[in-house]
XYZ file of C-alpha atoms in Angstrom:
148
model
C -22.481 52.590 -31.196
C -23.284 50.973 -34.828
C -22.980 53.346 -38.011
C -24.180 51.716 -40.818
C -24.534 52.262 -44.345
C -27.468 50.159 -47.040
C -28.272 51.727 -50.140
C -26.051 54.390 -50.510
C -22.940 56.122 -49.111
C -23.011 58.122 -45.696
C -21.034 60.671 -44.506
C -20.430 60.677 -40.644
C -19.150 62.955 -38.620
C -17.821 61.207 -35.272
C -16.490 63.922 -33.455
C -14.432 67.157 -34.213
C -11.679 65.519 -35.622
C -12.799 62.340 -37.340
C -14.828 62.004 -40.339
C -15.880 59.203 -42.271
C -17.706 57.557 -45.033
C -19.362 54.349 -45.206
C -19.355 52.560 -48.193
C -22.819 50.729 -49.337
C -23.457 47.624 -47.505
C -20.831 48.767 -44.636
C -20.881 48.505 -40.835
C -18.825 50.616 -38.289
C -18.828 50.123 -34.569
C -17.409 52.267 -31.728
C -16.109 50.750 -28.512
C -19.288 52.650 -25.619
C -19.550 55.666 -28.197
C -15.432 56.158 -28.748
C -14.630 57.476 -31.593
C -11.124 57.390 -31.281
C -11.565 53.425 -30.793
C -13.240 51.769 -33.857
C -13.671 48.536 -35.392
C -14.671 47.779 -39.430
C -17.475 44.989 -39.240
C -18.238 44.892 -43.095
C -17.266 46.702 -46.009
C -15.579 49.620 -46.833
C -14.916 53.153 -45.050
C -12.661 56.417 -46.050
C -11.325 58.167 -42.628
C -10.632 62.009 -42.815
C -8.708 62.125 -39.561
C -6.827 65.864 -38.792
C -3.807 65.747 -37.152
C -3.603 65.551 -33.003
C -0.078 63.969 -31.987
C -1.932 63.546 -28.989
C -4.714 61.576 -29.701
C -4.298 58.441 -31.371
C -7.152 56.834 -33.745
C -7.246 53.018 -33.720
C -9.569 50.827 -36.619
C -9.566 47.482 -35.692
C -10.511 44.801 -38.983
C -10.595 41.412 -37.733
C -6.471 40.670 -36.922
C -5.552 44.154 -37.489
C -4.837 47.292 -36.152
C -4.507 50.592 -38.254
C -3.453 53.289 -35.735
C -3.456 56.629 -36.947
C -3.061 60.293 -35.449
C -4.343 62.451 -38.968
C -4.323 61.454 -42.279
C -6.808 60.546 -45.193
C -6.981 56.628 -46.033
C -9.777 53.983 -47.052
C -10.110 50.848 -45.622
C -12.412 47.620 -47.224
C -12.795 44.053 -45.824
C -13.563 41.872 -48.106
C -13.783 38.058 -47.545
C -10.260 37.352 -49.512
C -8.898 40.110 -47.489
C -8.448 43.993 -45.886
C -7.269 46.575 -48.158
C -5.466 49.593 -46.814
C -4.823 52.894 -49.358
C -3.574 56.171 -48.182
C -4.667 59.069 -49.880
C -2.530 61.819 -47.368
C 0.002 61.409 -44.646
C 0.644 57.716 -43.518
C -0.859 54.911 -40.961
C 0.736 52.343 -39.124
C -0.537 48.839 -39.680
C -0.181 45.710 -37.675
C -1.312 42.447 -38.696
C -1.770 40.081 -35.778
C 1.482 39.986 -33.567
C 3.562 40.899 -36.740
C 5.694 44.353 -36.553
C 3.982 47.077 -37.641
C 3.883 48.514 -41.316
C 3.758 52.191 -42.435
C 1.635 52.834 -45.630
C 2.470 56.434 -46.407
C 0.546 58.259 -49.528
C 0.021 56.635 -52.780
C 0.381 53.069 -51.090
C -1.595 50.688 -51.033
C -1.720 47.463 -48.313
C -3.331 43.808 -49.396
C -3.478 41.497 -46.584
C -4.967 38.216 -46.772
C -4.312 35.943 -43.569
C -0.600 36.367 -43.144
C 0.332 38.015 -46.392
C 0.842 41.279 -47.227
C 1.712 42.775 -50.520
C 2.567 46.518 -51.099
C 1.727 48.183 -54.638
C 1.392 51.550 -55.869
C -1.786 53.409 -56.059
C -2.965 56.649 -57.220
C -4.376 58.926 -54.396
C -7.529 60.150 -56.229
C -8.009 56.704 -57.117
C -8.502 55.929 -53.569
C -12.478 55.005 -52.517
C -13.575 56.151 -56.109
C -17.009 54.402 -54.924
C -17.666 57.919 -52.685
C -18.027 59.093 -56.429
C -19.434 56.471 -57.917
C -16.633 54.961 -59.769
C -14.286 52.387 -59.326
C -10.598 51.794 -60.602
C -8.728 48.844 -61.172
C -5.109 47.974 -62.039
C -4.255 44.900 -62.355
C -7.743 43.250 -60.605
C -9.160 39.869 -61.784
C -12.482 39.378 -63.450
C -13.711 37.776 -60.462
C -12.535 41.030 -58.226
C -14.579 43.779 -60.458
C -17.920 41.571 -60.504
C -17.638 41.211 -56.788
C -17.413 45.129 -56.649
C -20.386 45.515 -58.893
């Protein structure tokens, strides 16, 4: 299954326990209509996953693998990159066949091919583009027009 999003962002609902919004310009796909199995095609994406300890969400972008079991986080590919921001509660990351990372609330992941830098970031500053704005701390020139 393919949830996309053009013009605007959309709010999806993909079962009882997962909910999500699609940036502009963003793709989602679901492994034959899984929505516990998920992969990030293009763009960006906020997850509002409630908590199951025994049901596991995994977001495949390209290389890696963001397993979660409740929490509230954004994810954005990018072609320099995939950004990972937690907003509530905490999601493992792996990055290829590299151990796995835990970004916990107010973190923020930047991975770009085998690099990965941890920073700071302020939980309602997390997908500010579901509200139409955007924040930047310490962002290039280049980085915001890209954005825009």
């Amino acid at each position: 299954m393919v949830h996309s999003s053009d013009s605007a962002p959309q709010a999806i609902a993909l079962n009882d326990r997962i909910d999500v919004t699609l940036d502009r310009q963003s793709r989602l796909l679901s492994a034959n209509g899984d929505a516990e199995q998920l992969e990030l095609a293009q763009g960006s994406a906020y997850f509002d996953v409630q908590h199951d300890p025994d049901s596991i969400m995994t977001l495949t972008v390209g290389d890696i693998e963001i397993s979660d079991i409740g929490t509230r986080f954004s994810v954005s590919k990018s072609p320099d990159g995939t950004s990972i921001a937690v907003a509530e509660g905490q999601v493992s990351v792996r990055n290829g066949k590299a151990p796995p990372m835990t970004v916990v609330a107010g973190q923020r992941l930047d991975i770009s091919g085998k690099k990965a830098r941890m920073s700071q970031i302020q939980p309602q500053h997390i997908a500010g583009w579901r509200n139409n704005q955007l924040y930047y701390d310490n962002a290039t020139l280049i980085d915001v027009t890209q954005d825009m």
